[in-house]
PDB file of N, CA and C in Angstrom:
ATOM      1  N   MET A 208       0.845  -1.196   0.010  1.00  0.00           N
ATOM      2  CA  MET A 208       0.063  -0.013   0.017  1.00  0.00           C
ATOM      3  C   MET A 208       0.858   1.237  -0.059  1.00  0.00           C
ATOM      4  N   GLN A 209       0.438   2.266  -0.748  1.00  0.00           N
ATOM      5  CA  GLN A 209       1.210   3.525  -0.827  1.00  0.00           C
ATOM      6  C   GLN A 209       0.151   4.580  -0.408  1.00  0.00           C
ATOM      7  N   SER A 210       0.674   5.703   0.304  1.00  0.00           N
ATOM      8  CA  SER A 210      -0.154   6.733   0.691  1.00  0.00           C
ATOM      9  C   SER A 210       0.446   8.064   0.332  1.00  0.00           C
ATOM     10  N   TYR A 211      -0.500   8.970   0.002  1.00  0.00           N
ATOM     11  CA  TYR A 211      -0.084  10.334  -0.420  1.00  0.00           C
ATOM     12  C   TYR A 211      -0.957  11.370   0.287  1.00  0.00           C
ATOM     13  N   TYR A 212      -0.379  12.470   0.653  1.00  0.00           N
ATOM     14  CA  TYR A 212      -1.083  13.574   1.262  1.00  0.00           C
ATOM     15  C   TYR A 212      -1.664  14.464   0.161  1.00  0.00           C
ATOM     16  N   ILE A 213      -2.901  14.852   0.184  1.00  0.00           N
ATOM     17  CA  ILE A 213      -3.453  15.805  -0.773  1.00  0.00           C
ATOM     18  C   ILE A 213      -3.348  17.159  -0.151  1.00  0.00           C
ATOM     19  N   LYS A 214      -2.383  17.898  -0.609  1.00  0.00           N
ATOM     20  CA  LYS A 214      -2.179  19.227  -0.062  1.00  0.00           C
ATOM     21  C   LYS A 214      -3.362  20.153  -0.128  1.00  0.00           C
ATOM     22  N   GLY A 215      -3.630  20.892   0.886  1.00  0.00           N
ATOM     23  CA  GLY A 215      -4.746  21.769   0.947  1.00  0.00           C
ATOM     24  C   GLY A 215      -6.072  21.219   1.194  1.00  0.00           C
ATOM     25  N   LYS A 216      -6.205  19.915   1.183  1.00  0.00           N
ATOM     26  CA  LYS A 216      -7.483  19.236   1.453  1.00  0.00           C
ATOM     27  C   LYS A 216      -7.485  18.453   2.744  1.00  0.00           C
ATOM     28  N   LYS A 217      -6.308  18.221   3.351  1.00  0.00           N
ATOM     29  CA  LYS A 217      -6.210  17.477   4.607  1.00  0.00           C
ATOM     30  C   LYS A 217      -6.738  16.023   4.440  1.00  0.00           C
ATOM     31  N   ILE A 218      -6.488  15.491   3.278  1.00  0.00           N
ATOM     32  CA  ILE A 218      -6.895  14.127   2.940  1.00  0.00           C
ATOM     33  C   ILE A 218      -5.667  13.310   2.557  1.00  0.00           C
ATOM     34  N   ILE A 219      -5.647  12.100   3.078  1.00  0.00           N
ATOM     35  CA  ILE A 219      -4.703  11.061   2.674  1.00  0.00           C
ATOM     36  C   ILE A 219      -5.281  10.122   1.606  1.00  0.00           C
ATOM     37  N   TYR A 220      -4.563   9.880   0.540  1.00  0.00           N
ATOM     38  CA  TYR A 220      -4.992   8.954  -0.561  1.00  0.00           C
ATOM     39  C   TYR A 220      -4.119   7.731  -0.445  1.00  0.00           C
ATOM     40  N   SER A 221      -4.725   6.571  -0.331  1.00  0.00           N
ATOM     41  CA  SER A 221      -4.001   5.359  -0.408  1.00  0.00           C
ATOM     42  C   SER A 221      -4.416   4.376  -1.418  1.00  0.00           C
ATOM     43  N   HIS A 222      -3.508   3.776  -2.039  1.00  0.00           N
ATOM     44  CA  HIS A 222      -3.935   2.626  -2.986  1.00  0.00           C
ATOM     45  C   HIS A 222      -3.053   1.451  -2.726  1.00  0.00           C
ATOM     46  N   GLY A 223      -3.734   0.324  -2.926  1.00  0.00           N
ATOM     47  CA  GLY A 223      -2.972  -0.959  -2.549  1.00  0.00           C
ATOM     48  C   GLY A 223      -3.278  -1.939  -3.689  1.00  0.00           C
ATOM     49  N   SER A 224      -2.829  -3.161  -3.410  1.00  0.00           N
ATOM     50  CA  SER A 224      -2.994  -4.225  -4.363  1.00  0.00           C
ATOM     51  C   SER A 224      -4.539  -4.593  -4.387  1.00  0.00           C
ATOM     52  N   PHE A 225      -4.897  -5.151  -5.389  1.00  0.00           N
ATOM     53  CA  PHE A 225      -6.319  -5.652  -5.590  1.00  0.00           C
ATOM     54  C   PHE A 225      -7.304  -4.510  -5.827  1.00  0.00           C
ATOM     55  N   GLY A 226      -6.788  -3.367  -6.324  1.00  0.00           N
ATOM     56  CA  GLY A 226      -7.706  -2.260  -6.733  1.00  0.00           C
ATOM     57  C   GLY A 226      -8.292  -1.400  -5.640  1.00  0.00           C
ATOM     58  N   GLN A 227      -7.851  -1.524  -4.416  1.00  0.00           N
ATOM     59  CA  GLN A 227      -8.382  -0.612  -3.342  1.00  0.00           C
ATOM     60  C   GLN A 227      -7.857   0.810  -3.483  1.00  0.00           C
ATOM     61  N   SER A 228      -8.690   1.771  -3.445  1.00  0.00           N
ATOM     62  CA  SER A 228      -8.317   3.200  -3.440  1.00  0.00           C
ATOM     63  C   SER A 228      -9.071   3.840  -2.307  1.00  0.00           C
ATOM     64  N   THR A 229      -8.371   4.360  -1.427  1.00  0.00           N
ATOM     65  CA  THR A 229      -9.006   4.939  -0.127  1.00  0.00           C
ATOM     66  C   THR A 229      -8.600   6.345   0.039  1.00  0.00           C
ATOM     67  N   PHE A 230      -9.562   7.185   0.459  1.00  0.00           N
ATOM     68  CA  PHE A 230      -9.394   8.552   0.741  1.00  0.00           C
ATOM     69  C   PHE A 230      -9.777   8.789   2.186  1.00  0.00           C
ATOM     70  N   SER A 231      -8.949   9.273   2.995  1.00  0.00           N
ATOM     71  CA  SER A 231      -9.234   9.450   4.432  1.00  0.00           C
ATOM     72  C   SER A 231      -9.143  10.872   4.892  1.00  0.00           C
ATOM     73  N   ASP A 232     -10.052  11.425   5.640  1.00  0.00           N
ATOM     74  CA  ASP A 232     -10.071  12.796   6.022  1.00  0.00           C
ATOM     75  C   ASP A 232      -9.209  12.825   7.349  1.00  0.00           C
ATOM     76  N   LEU A 233      -8.246  13.678   7.428  1.00  0.00           N
ATOM     77  CA  LEU A 233      -7.386  13.722   8.601  1.00  0.00           C
ATOM     78  C   LEU A 233      -8.079  14.545   9.750  1.00  0.00           C
ATOM     79  N   GLU A 234      -9.139  15.277   9.541  1.00  0.00           N
ATOM     80  CA  GLU A 234      -9.927  15.994  10.497  1.00  0.00           C
ATOM     81  C   GLU A 234     -10.869  15.135  11.260  1.00  0.00           C
ATOM     82  N   THR A 235     -11.658  14.393  10.440  1.00  0.00           N
ATOM     83  CA  THR A 235     -12.813  13.670  11.093  1.00  0.00           C
ATOM     84  C   THR A 235     -12.639  12.148  11.076  1.00  0.00           C
ATOM     85  N   GLY A 236     -11.699  11.571  10.280  1.00  0.00           N
ATOM     86  CA  GLY A 236     -11.601  10.203  10.150  1.00  0.00           C
ATOM     87  C   GLY A 236     -12.534   9.556   9.158  1.00  0.00           C
ATOM     88  N   ILE A 237     -13.294  10.310   8.454  1.00  0.00           N
ATOM     89  CA  ILE A 237     -14.238   9.806   7.468  1.00  0.00           C
ATOM     90  C   ILE A 237     -13.353   9.188   6.322  1.00  0.00           C
ATOM     91  N   THR A 238     -13.732   8.039   5.851  1.00  0.00           N
ATOM     92  CA  THR A 238     -13.005   7.392   4.867  1.00  0.00           C
ATOM     93  C   THR A 238     -13.933   6.852   3.720  1.00  0.00           C
ATOM     94  N   VAL A 239     -13.488   7.190   2.495  1.00  0.00           N
ATOM     95  CA  VAL A 239     -14.249   6.676   1.266  1.00  0.00           C
ATOM     96  C   VAL A 239     -13.340   5.743   0.584  1.00  0.00           C
ATOM     97  N   THR A 240     -13.875   4.588   0.277  1.00  0.00           N
ATOM     98  CA  THR A 240     -13.045   3.533  -0.386  1.00  0.00           C
ATOM     99  C   THR A 240     -13.735   3.070  -1.663  1.00  0.00           C
ATOM    100  N   PHE A 241     -12.902   2.950  -2.678  1.00  0.00           N
ATOM    101  CA  PHE A 241     -13.372   2.462  -4.051  1.00  0.00           C
ATOM    102  C   PHE A 241     -12.642   1.123  -4.266  1.00  0.00           C
ATOM    103  N   LEU A 242     -13.364   0.178  -4.857  1.00  0.00           N
ATOM    104  CA  LEU A 242     -12.839  -1.133  -5.198  1.00  0.00           C
ATOM    105  C   LEU A 242     -12.896  -1.302  -6.691  1.00  0.00           C
ATOM    106  N   GLN A 243     -11.762  -1.590  -7.336  1.00  0.00           N
ATOM    107  CA  GLN A 243     -11.684  -1.714  -8.727  1.00  0.00           C
ATOM    108  C   GLN A 243     -11.247  -3.162  -9.071  1.00  0.00           C
ATOM    109  N   ASP A 244     -11.170  -3.387 -10.276  1.00  0.00           N
ATOM    110  CA  ASP A 244     -10.690  -4.743 -10.789  1.00  0.00           C
ATOM    111  C   ASP A 244      -9.356  -5.059 -10.152  1.00  0.00           C
ATOM    112  N   TRP A 245      -9.231  -6.138  -9.492  1.00  0.00           N
ATOM    113  CA  TRP A 245      -8.055  -6.519  -8.758  1.00  0.00           C
ATOM    114  C   TRP A 245      -6.733  -6.583  -9.740  1.00  0.00           C
ATOM    115  N   SER A 246      -6.982  -6.737 -11.004  1.00  0.00           N
ATOM    116  CA  SER A 246      -5.778  -6.856 -11.873  1.00  0.00           C
ATOM    117  C   SER A 246      -5.092  -5.565 -12.209  1.00  0.00           C
ATOM    118  N   THR A 247      -5.760  -4.418 -11.923  1.00  0.00           N
ATOM    119  CA  THR A 247      -5.123  -3.111 -12.175  1.00  0.00           C
ATOM    120  C   THR A 247      -5.206  -2.292 -10.949  1.00  0.00           C
ATOM    121  N   ASN A 248      -4.129  -2.181 -10.191  1.00  0.00           N
ATOM    122  CA  ASN A 248      -4.174  -1.518  -8.870  1.00  0.00           C
ATOM    123  C   ASN A 248      -4.881  -0.253  -8.880  1.00  0.00           C
ATOM    124  N   THR A 249      -4.683   0.678  -9.862  1.00  0.00           N
ATOM    125  CA  THR A 249      -5.388   1.862 -10.072  1.00  0.00           C
ATOM    126  C   THR A 249      -5.563   2.123 -11.455  1.00  0.00           C
ATOM    127  N   ASP A 250      -6.808   2.319 -11.946  1.00  0.00           N
ATOM    128  CA  ASP A 250      -7.062   2.727 -13.246  1.00  0.00           C
ATOM    129  C   ASP A 250      -6.889   4.221 -13.448  1.00  0.00           C
ATOM    130  N   SER A 251      -5.854   4.689 -14.071  1.00  0.00           N
ATOM    131  CA  SER A 251      -5.585   6.060 -14.182  1.00  0.00           C
ATOM    132  C   SER A 251      -6.686   6.973 -14.684  1.00  0.00           C
ATOM    133  N   ASP A 252      -7.511   6.419 -15.617  1.00  0.00           N
ATOM    134  CA  ASP A 252      -8.575   7.186 -16.166  1.00  0.00           C
ATOM    135  C   ASP A 252      -9.682   7.425 -15.184  1.00  0.00           C
ATOM    136  N   LYS A 253      -9.813   6.572 -14.182  1.00  0.00           N
ATOM    137  CA  LYS A 253     -10.880   6.695 -13.197  1.00  0.00           C
ATOM    138  C   LYS A 253     -10.385   7.435 -11.976  1.00  0.00           C
ATOM    139  N   LEU A 254      -9.074   7.532 -11.801  1.00  0.00           N
ATOM    140  CA  LEU A 254      -8.473   8.178 -10.601  1.00  0.00           C
ATOM    141  C   LEU A 254      -8.956   9.563 -10.363  1.00  0.00           C
ATOM    142  N   VAL A 255      -8.985  10.376 -11.446  1.00  0.00           N
ATOM    143  CA  VAL A 255      -9.433  11.765 -11.363  1.00  0.00           C
ATOM    144  C   VAL A 255     -10.922  11.818 -10.811  1.00  0.00           C
ATOM    145  N   VAL A 256     -11.728  10.976 -11.455  1.00  0.00           N
ATOM    146  CA  VAL A 256     -13.122  10.893 -11.048  1.00  0.00           C
ATOM    147  C   VAL A 256     -13.238  10.457  -9.576  1.00  0.00           C
ATOM    148  N   MET A 257     -12.543   9.454  -9.194  1.00  0.00           N
ATOM    149  CA  MET A 257     -12.585   8.965  -7.754  1.00  0.00           C
ATOM    150  C   MET A 257     -12.196  10.120  -6.779  1.00  0.00           C
ATOM    151  N   LEU A 258     -11.062  10.796  -7.132  1.00  0.00           N
ATOM    152  CA  LEU A 258     -10.618  11.913  -6.326  1.00  0.00           C
ATOM    153  C   LEU A 258     -11.644  13.038  -6.118  1.00  0.00           C
ATOM    154  N   GLU A 259     -12.370  13.414  -7.286  1.00  0.00           N
ATOM    155  CA  GLU A 259     -13.379  14.388  -7.193  1.00  0.00           C
ATOM    156  C   GLU A 259     -14.542  13.978  -6.325  1.00  0.00           C
ATOM    157  N   ARG A 260     -14.940  12.683  -6.541  1.00  0.00           N
ATOM    158  CA  ARG A 260     -16.113  12.162  -5.821  1.00  0.00           C
ATOM    159  C   ARG A 260     -15.857  12.052  -4.348  1.00  0.00           C
ATOM    160  N   ALA A 261     -14.653  11.452  -4.022  1.00  0.00           N
ATOM    161  CA  ALA A 261     -14.310  11.260  -2.674  1.00  0.00           C
ATOM    162  C   ALA A 261     -14.158  12.576  -1.899  1.00  0.00           C
ATOM    163  N   THR A 262     -13.508  13.534  -2.539  1.00  0.00           N
ATOM    164  CA  THR A 262     -13.346  14.842  -1.915  1.00  0.00           C
ATOM    165  C   THR A 262     -14.703  15.538  -1.769  1.00  0.00           C
ATOM    166  N   GLU A 263     -15.546  15.480  -2.640  1.00  0.00           N
ATOM    167  CA  GLU A 263     -16.840  15.986  -2.470  1.00  0.00           C
ATOM    168  C   GLU A 263     -17.631  15.374  -1.327  1.00  0.00           C
ATOM    169  N   VAL A 264     -17.551  14.117  -1.198  1.00  0.00           N
ATOM    170  CA  VAL A 264     -18.304  13.366  -0.098  1.00  0.00           C
ATOM    171  C   VAL A 264     -17.694  13.783   1.207  1.00  0.00           C
ATOM    172  N   ILE A 265     -16.355  13.779   1.329  1.00  0.00           N
ATOM    173  CA  ILE A 265     -15.701  14.148   2.575  1.00  0.00           C
ATOM    174  C   ILE A 265     -15.987  15.542   3.034  1.00  0.00           C
ATOM    175  N   GLU A 266     -15.865  16.472   2.007  1.00  0.00           N
ATOM    176  CA  GLU A 266     -16.203  17.902   2.395  1.00  0.00           C
ATOM    177  C   GLU A 266     -17.627  18.094   2.824  1.00  0.00           C
ATOM    178  N   LYS A 267     -18.527  17.446   2.192  1.00  0.00           N
ATOM    179  CA  LYS A 267     -19.927  17.536   2.639  1.00  0.00           C
ATOM    180  C   LYS A 267     -20.208  16.943   4.056  1.00  0.00           C
ATOM    181  N   LEU A 268     -19.527  15.868   4.333  1.00  0.00           N
ATOM    182  CA  LEU A 268     -19.725  15.236   5.653  1.00  0.00           C
ATOM    183  C   LEU A 268     -18.933  15.912   6.784  1.00  0.00           C
ATOM    184  N   ARG A 269     -17.965  16.761   6.387  1.00  0.00           N
ATOM    185  CA  ARG A 269     -17.229  17.578   7.392  1.00  0.00           C
ATOM    186  C   ARG A 269     -18.152  18.525   8.137  1.00  0.00           C
ATOM    187  N   LYS A 270     -19.203  19.014   7.491  1.00  0.00           N
ATOM    188  CA  LYS A 270     -20.053  20.016   8.016  1.00  0.00           C
ATOM    189  C   LYS A 270     -21.049  19.561   8.990  1.00  0.00           C
TER     190      LYS A 270
END
């Protein structure tokens, strides 16, 4: 598993084997997880959409 900090959003993005992509809010602990085809750890075309959706969900739930 690899993790990255999304600057300015206070969100950690992690992806691991078997297609898990997880976005975790450092303020509240809210976590959004996407599961993709296990054969492609992260589908780069879908990554931008996942980032937008996860960020939107986390930001709405922070309130």
